[in-house]
């Protein structure tokens, strides 16, 4: 790791939990900039930290992505790949990382202007894929993801300097109010919550199944929820939720019979390329935090 002095705008993983006001913009493009997002929706994203789209992928297309997801999670070679995360109890595939490099179908989705065009408009620059994955939440007991800010991890463990990244979660199955859907605290993206505790070496091996380091305290989460409230996202297959890298979010367990699956893509500005981790002994693997900053065209 480099020993040169760096300005760390968002300290985390120290002795105590520290809340820091956001100093970065939320929407980086100037007002009126061309793109697929209406200005009123950009204003809502600026305010709330998210943008829900009822139909990003049409009904005539969604079957292609569902079939590809099913192919990947039933392929023994994919399951054995280090880029796959397996559910501890059922041994089913829970996530497959770097899916845009594994699958031509999902690679085309990354390059789709309906997707990458929105990322460019929000971030005000060319973008590259910092992370991509498919998430599978089968019914009858798939575990959720605890409350967290993605940027806290990407800053601490991947070395993203600024809050200039955006994520999109595209539903590949129906997202009900009951099958472990995404929850976000609106407006939470304006405060960075630096978490307490050092980052263990190779923390990613544990955190991909159960988050520990980088987890906010119950007290801080209660204050955030009291201040911002909680929004639960539902929608049919093909709907999408764009959300800011620092939005506090999580999802519950799925104990229903109905699976919840999605493809998750993180776009980062080429002007915010990852450096050395700010609060971890080593970088995470490139299939989790990319070091190829080639713009998506």
Short mmCIF file of C-alpha atoms in Angstrom, two decimals:
data_model
loop_
_atom_site.label_atom_id
_atom_site.label_comp_id
_atom_site.label_asym_id
_atom_site.label_seq_id
_atom_site.Cartn_x
_atom_site.Cartn_y
_atom_site.Cartn_z
CA UNK A 1 0.00 0.00 0.00
CA UNK A 2 1.22 3.48 -0.83
CA UNK A 3 2.65 5.44 2.08
CA UNK A 4 2.00 8.85 0.55
CA UNK A 5 -0.31 11.17 2.43
CA UNK A 6 -3.84 11.23 1.04
CA UNK A 7 -6.86 13.30 1.88
CA UNK A 8 -9.53 11.00 3.28
CA UNK A 9 -12.85 12.82 3.04
CA UNK A 10 -14.77 9.98 4.67
CA UNK A 11 -12.91 8.36 7.58
CA UNK A 12 -14.17 4.95 8.70
CA UNK A 13 -13.16 1.72 10.46
CA UNK A 14 -11.64 3.63 13.37
CA UNK A 15 -12.02 3.37 17.13
CA UNK A 16 -15.51 4.87 17.12
CA UNK A 17 -18.43 5.46 14.79
CA UNK A 18 -18.32 8.91 13.18
CA UNK A 19 -20.95 10.67 11.06
CA UNK A 20 -19.53 12.97 8.35
CA UNK A 21 -21.62 15.31 6.17
CA UNK A 22 -21.38 14.52 2.48
CA UNK A 23 -19.14 16.95 0.58
CA UNK A 24 -19.64 15.46 -2.90
CA UNK A 25 -22.49 16.22 -5.30
CA UNK A 26 -25.26 13.65 -5.71
CA UNK A 27 -26.05 14.43 -9.35
CA UNK A 28 -22.83 15.40 -11.10
CA UNK A 29 -24.20 16.56 -14.46
CA UNK A 30 -25.36 20.20 -14.77
CA UNK A 31 -29.09 21.00 -14.79
CA UNK A 32 -30.62 20.39 -18.19
CA UNK A 33 -27.91 17.95 -19.30
CA UNK A 34 -29.13 15.58 -21.99
CA UNK A 35 -29.98 12.03 -21.05
CA UNK A 36 -32.79 9.53 -20.53
CA UNK A 37 -33.71 10.83 -17.04
CA UNK A 38 -36.16 13.72 -16.78
CA UNK A 39 -35.03 16.69 -14.73
CA UNK A 40 -37.84 16.16 -12.21
CA UNK A 41 -36.63 12.60 -11.64
CA UNK A 42 -33.04 13.80 -11.29
CA UNK A 43 -34.25 16.28 -8.68
CA UNK A 44 -35.92 13.41 -6.83
CA UNK A 45 -32.73 11.37 -7.00
CA UNK A 46 -30.80 14.35 -5.60
CA UNK A 47 -33.26 14.64 -2.72
CA UNK A 48 -33.94 10.98 -1.88
CA UNK A 49 -30.89 9.14 -3.19
CA UNK A 50 -32.87 6.78 -5.41
CA UNK A 51 -34.99 6.56 -8.55
CA UNK A 52 -37.52 3.78 -9.13
CA UNK A 53 -38.43 2.84 -12.73
CA UNK A 54 -41.50 0.68 -13.32
CA UNK A 55 -40.26 -0.86 -16.56
CA UNK A 56 -36.61 -0.63 -17.53
CA UNK A 57 -36.69 -3.97 -19.35
CA UNK A 58 -39.80 -4.81 -21.36
CA UNK A 59 -41.93 -7.95 -20.93
CA UNK A 60 -40.70 -9.20 -24.32
CA UNK A 61 -37.09 -9.11 -23.08
CA UNK A 62 -37.25 -10.28 -19.49
CA UNK A 63 -37.47 -13.99 -20.39
CA UNK A 64 -33.99 -13.82 -21.95
CA UNK A 65 -32.46 -12.55 -18.72
CA UNK A 66 -34.41 -15.01 -16.56
CA UNK A 67 -33.23 -17.92 -18.70
CA UNK A 68 -29.63 -16.72 -18.50
CA UNK A 69 -29.83 -16.36 -14.71
CA UNK A 70 -31.18 -19.90 -14.41
CA UNK A 71 -28.45 -21.20 -16.70
CA UNK A 72 -25.73 -19.58 -14.62
CA UNK A 73 -26.95 -20.69 -11.19
CA UNK A 74 -27.39 -24.32 -12.32
CA UNK A 75 -24.02 -24.58 -14.08
CA UNK A 76 -21.62 -26.63 -11.90
CA UNK A 77 -18.64 -24.74 -13.33
CA UNK A 78 -20.16 -21.40 -12.31
CA UNK A 79 -20.97 -22.71 -8.83
CA UNK A 80 -17.36 -23.83 -8.39
CA UNK A 81 -15.98 -20.49 -9.60
CA UNK A 82 -14.52 -18.20 -6.92
CA UNK A 83 -16.83 -15.47 -8.20
CA UNK A 84 -19.88 -17.35 -6.92
CA UNK A 85 -21.27 -17.10 -3.38
CA UNK A 86 -23.13 -20.15 -2.11
CA UNK A 87 -25.93 -20.06 0.49
CA UNK A 88 -24.48 -21.78 3.61
CA UNK A 89 -27.59 -23.82 4.47
CA UNK A 90 -29.00 -24.90 1.10
CA UNK A 91 -25.72 -24.79 -0.87
CA UNK A 92 -27.60 -22.98 -3.63
CA UNK A 93 -25.86 -20.21 -5.56
CA UNK A 94 -26.72 -16.88 -3.95
CA UNK A 95 -24.63 -14.46 -6.05
CA UNK A 96 -22.40 -14.55 -9.10
CA UNK A 97 -19.95 -11.64 -9.38
CA UNK A 98 -18.46 -10.12 -12.51
CA UNK A 99 -21.47 -11.45 -14.37
CA UNK A 100 -20.93 -9.03 -17.24
CA UNK A 101 -17.65 -10.85 -17.98
CA UNK A 102 -19.08 -14.34 -17.51
CA UNK A 103 -22.24 -13.82 -19.58
CA UNK A 104 -22.65 -12.22 -23.00
CA UNK A 105 -26.33 -11.64 -22.23
CA UNK A 106 -25.57 -9.53 -19.16
CA UNK A 107 -22.64 -7.86 -20.91
CA UNK A 108 -25.08 -6.51 -23.49
CA UNK A 109 -27.31 -5.22 -20.69
CA UNK A 110 -24.40 -3.22 -19.22
CA UNK A 111 -23.88 -1.55 -22.62
CA UNK A 112 -27.59 -0.87 -23.13
CA UNK A 113 -28.18 2.90 -23.29
CA UNK A 114 -31.23 2.55 -21.06
CA UNK A 115 -28.78 1.42 -18.40
CA UNK A 116 -25.39 3.03 -18.98
CA UNK A 117 -26.96 6.24 -20.30
CA UNK A 118 -28.65 6.86 -16.96
CA UNK A 119 -25.39 6.20 -15.13
CA UNK A 120 -23.53 8.73 -17.28
CA UNK A 121 -26.24 11.32 -16.71
CA UNK A 122 -26.18 10.93 -12.92
CA UNK A 123 -22.38 10.85 -12.66
CA UNK A 124 -21.69 13.50 -15.30
CA UNK A 125 -18.92 11.56 -17.06
CA UNK A 126 -18.00 8.35 -18.79
CA UNK A 127 -18.34 5.37 -16.48
CA UNK A 128 -16.89 1.91 -15.96
CA UNK A 129 -18.27 -1.12 -14.14
CA UNK A 130 -16.93 -1.23 -10.60
CA UNK A 131 -18.93 -4.35 -9.79
CA UNK A 132 -21.66 -6.51 -11.30
CA UNK A 133 -23.49 -9.54 -9.99
CA UNK A 134 -26.68 -11.50 -10.09
CA UNK A 135 -28.37 -12.02 -6.73
CA UNK A 136 -30.66 -14.94 -6.09
CA UNK A 137 -32.97 -15.10 -3.08
CA UNK A 138 -34.77 -18.43 -3.33
CA UNK A 139 -37.86 -18.99 -1.21
CA UNK A 140 -38.10 -20.66 2.16
CA UNK A 141 -35.27 -19.12 4.08
CA UNK A 142 -32.78 -17.19 1.95
CA UNK A 143 -31.05 -14.71 4.23
CA UNK A 144 -31.06 -10.96 3.72
CA UNK A 145 -28.40 -8.25 3.66
CA UNK A 146 -28.04 -6.12 6.79
CA UNK A 147 -28.20 -2.31 6.70
CA UNK A 148 -25.13 -0.72 5.15
CA UNK A 149 -23.79 1.96 2.83
CA UNK A 150 -22.04 0.46 -0.19
CA UNK A 151 -19.71 3.43 -0.40
CA UNK A 152 -18.44 2.73 3.13
CA UNK A 153 -17.11 -0.62 1.89
CA UNK A 154 -16.00 0.62 -1.52
CA UNK A 155 -14.11 3.49 0.10
CA UNK A 156 -12.60 1.44 2.94
CA UNK A 157 -11.77 -1.76 1.05
CA UNK A 158 -11.68 -0.85 -2.68
CA UNK A 159 -10.28 2.68 -2.54
CA UNK A 160 -13.02 4.74 -4.19
CA UNK A 161 -12.06 8.31 -3.18
CA UNK A 162 -15.37 10.10 -3.74
CA UNK A 163 -19.10 9.44 -3.79
CA UNK A 164 -19.31 9.33 -7.57
CA UNK A 165 -20.76 5.87 -8.11
CA UNK A 166 -24.32 4.71 -8.68
CA UNK A 167 -25.99 1.30 -8.54
CA UNK A 168 -28.94 -0.18 -10.39
CA UNK A 169 -30.87 -3.21 -9.19
CA UNK A 170 -33.01 -4.68 -11.98
CA UNK A 171 -35.70 -7.14 -10.90
CA UNK A 172 -35.67 -10.47 -12.73
CA UNK A 173 -38.59 -11.82 -10.69
CA UNK A 174 -41.58 -10.17 -9.03
CA UNK A 175 -40.53 -8.11 -6.01
CA UNK A 176 -43.31 -8.41 -3.45
CA UNK A 177 -43.56 -6.63 -0.11
CA UNK A 178 -42.99 -10.01 1.51
CA UNK A 179 -40.09 -11.74 -0.28
CA UNK A 180 -37.10 -9.82 1.05
CA UNK A 181 -37.18 -6.70 -1.11
CA UNK A 182 -34.77 -3.78 -1.13
CA UNK A 183 -35.24 -1.15 1.59
CA UNK A 184 -33.65 2.32 1.49
CA UNK A 185 -33.68 5.21 3.96
CA UNK A 186 -34.55 8.26 1.78
CA UNK A 187 -32.07 11.10 2.26
CA UNK A 188 -29.57 8.97 4.17
CA UNK A 189 -27.09 9.40 1.29
CA UNK A 190 -26.28 12.93 2.55
CA UNK A 191 -24.50 11.65 5.67
CA UNK A 192 -21.53 9.29 5.63
CA UNK A 193 -21.53 6.94 8.61
CA UNK A 194 -17.98 5.85 9.35
CA UNK A 195 -18.17 2.52 11.14
CA UNK A 196 -16.11 1.35 14.10
CA UNK A 197 -13.60 -1.49 14.06
CA UNK A 198 -10.62 -2.47 11.93
CA UNK A 199 -11.02 -4.38 8.68
CA UNK A 200 -9.84 -8.01 8.94
CA UNK A 201 -7.56 -9.29 6.20
CA UNK A 202 -9.56 -10.95 3.39
CA UNK A 203 -12.73 -9.63 5.00
CA UNK A 204 -14.60 -10.09 1.73
CA UNK A 205 -14.68 -13.89 2.15
CA UNK A 206 -16.94 -13.50 5.18
CA UNK A 207 -18.74 -10.27 4.30
CA UNK A 208 -20.19 -11.64 1.04
CA UNK A 209 -22.25 -14.07 3.09
CA UNK A 210 -22.76 -12.07 6.29
CA UNK A 211 -21.76 -8.45 6.73
CA UNK A 212 -19.72 -7.68 9.87
CA UNK A 213 -17.02 -5.04 9.38
CA UNK A 214 -18.64 -1.89 8.04
CA UNK A 215 -21.93 -2.52 9.84
CA UNK A 216 -23.56 0.49 11.54
CA UNK A 217 -24.58 0.32 15.19
CA UNK A 218 -28.21 -0.18 16.21
CA UNK A 219 -28.17 3.28 17.77
CA UNK A 220 -27.02 4.96 14.57
CA UNK A 221 -29.50 3.02 12.44
CA UNK A 222 -32.33 3.98 14.76
CA UNK A 223 -31.43 7.66 14.43
CA UNK A 224 -31.20 7.34 10.64
CA UNK A 225 -34.57 5.56 10.44
CA UNK A 226 -36.24 8.10 12.74
CA UNK A 227 -34.87 10.96 10.63
CA UNK A 228 -35.35 9.52 7.14
CA UNK A 229 -37.92 6.74 7.31
CA UNK A 230 -37.69 3.52 5.30
CA UNK A 231 -38.92 2.88 1.75
CA UNK A 232 -39.59 -0.68 0.56
CA UNK A 233 -39.34 -1.30 -3.19
CA UNK A 234 -41.73 -3.62 -4.99
CA UNK A 235 -42.29 -4.17 -8.67
CA UNK A 236 -42.67 -6.61 -11.50
CA UNK A 237 -39.83 -8.31 -13.35
CA UNK A 238 -38.09 -5.67 -15.46
CA UNK A 239 -38.54 -2.85 -12.95
CA UNK A 240 -35.41 -1.18 -11.60
CA UNK A 241 -34.16 0.90 -8.70
CA UNK A 242 -31.23 3.27 -9.15
CA UNK A 243 -29.63 4.35 -5.89
CA UNK A 244 -26.73 6.48 -4.73
CA UNK A 245 -23.59 4.73 -3.51
CA UNK A 246 -24.01 6.14 0.01
CA UNK A 247 -27.71 5.35 0.51
CA UNK A 248 -28.32 3.32 3.66
CA UNK A 249 -30.06 0.16 2.49
CA UNK A 250 -30.64 -3.50 3.25
CA UNK A 251 -33.08 -6.35 2.70
CA UNK A 252 -34.83 -8.92 4.84
CA UNK A 253 -34.91 -12.71 4.72
CA UNK A 254 -37.16 -14.42 2.21
CA UNK A 255 -39.32 -16.99 3.98
CA UNK A 256 -42.03 -16.98 1.29
CA UNK A 257 -42.26 -19.59 -1.47
CA UNK A 258 -41.52 -16.89 -4.06
CA UNK A 259 -37.92 -16.29 -5.15
CA UNK A 260 -36.52 -12.79 -5.55
CA UNK A 261 -33.72 -12.42 -8.08
CA UNK A 262 -32.07 -9.35 -9.57
CA UNK A 263 -29.06 -8.20 -11.54
CA UNK A 264 -27.01 -5.55 -9.77
CA UNK A 265 -24.61 -3.24 -11.63
CA UNK A 266 -22.38 -0.58 -10.09
CA UNK A 267 -21.12 2.19 -12.34
CA UNK A 268 -18.27 4.41 -11.18
CA UNK A 269 -17.04 7.59 -12.83
CA UNK A 270 -13.78 7.25 -14.78
CA UNK A 271 -12.78 10.41 -12.90
CA UNK A 272 -13.18 8.55 -9.58
CA UNK A 273 -11.01 5.52 -10.33
CA UNK A 274 -10.10 3.34 -7.38
CA UNK A 275 -6.83 3.96 -5.55
CA UNK A 276 -5.44 1.97 -2.61
CA UNK A 277 -7.94 1.07 0.15
CA UNK A 278 -8.53 3.78 2.73
CA UNK A 279 -9.19 1.41 5.65
CA UNK A 280 -8.15 -2.13 4.77
CA UNK A 281 -4.81 -3.97 4.70
CA UNK A 282 -5.22 -5.19 1.09
CA UNK A 283 -7.46 -4.62 -1.91
CA UNK A 284 -10.40 -6.90 -2.52
CA UNK A 285 -10.21 -9.14 -5.62
CA UNK A 286 -10.85 -7.44 -8.94
CA UNK A 287 -14.04 -9.42 -9.54
CA UNK A 288 -15.52 -7.53 -6.56
CA UNK A 289 -13.79 -4.15 -6.95
CA UNK A 290 -12.63 -3.61 -10.52
CA UNK A 291 -9.22 -2.25 -11.45
CA UNK A 292 -10.04 -2.08 -15.15
CA UNK A 293 -11.27 1.48 -15.64
CA UNK A 294 -12.13 1.14 -19.34
CA UNK A 295 -15.24 3.25 -20.09
CA UNK A 296 -18.41 1.46 -21.09
CA UNK A 297 -19.23 2.49 -24.65
#
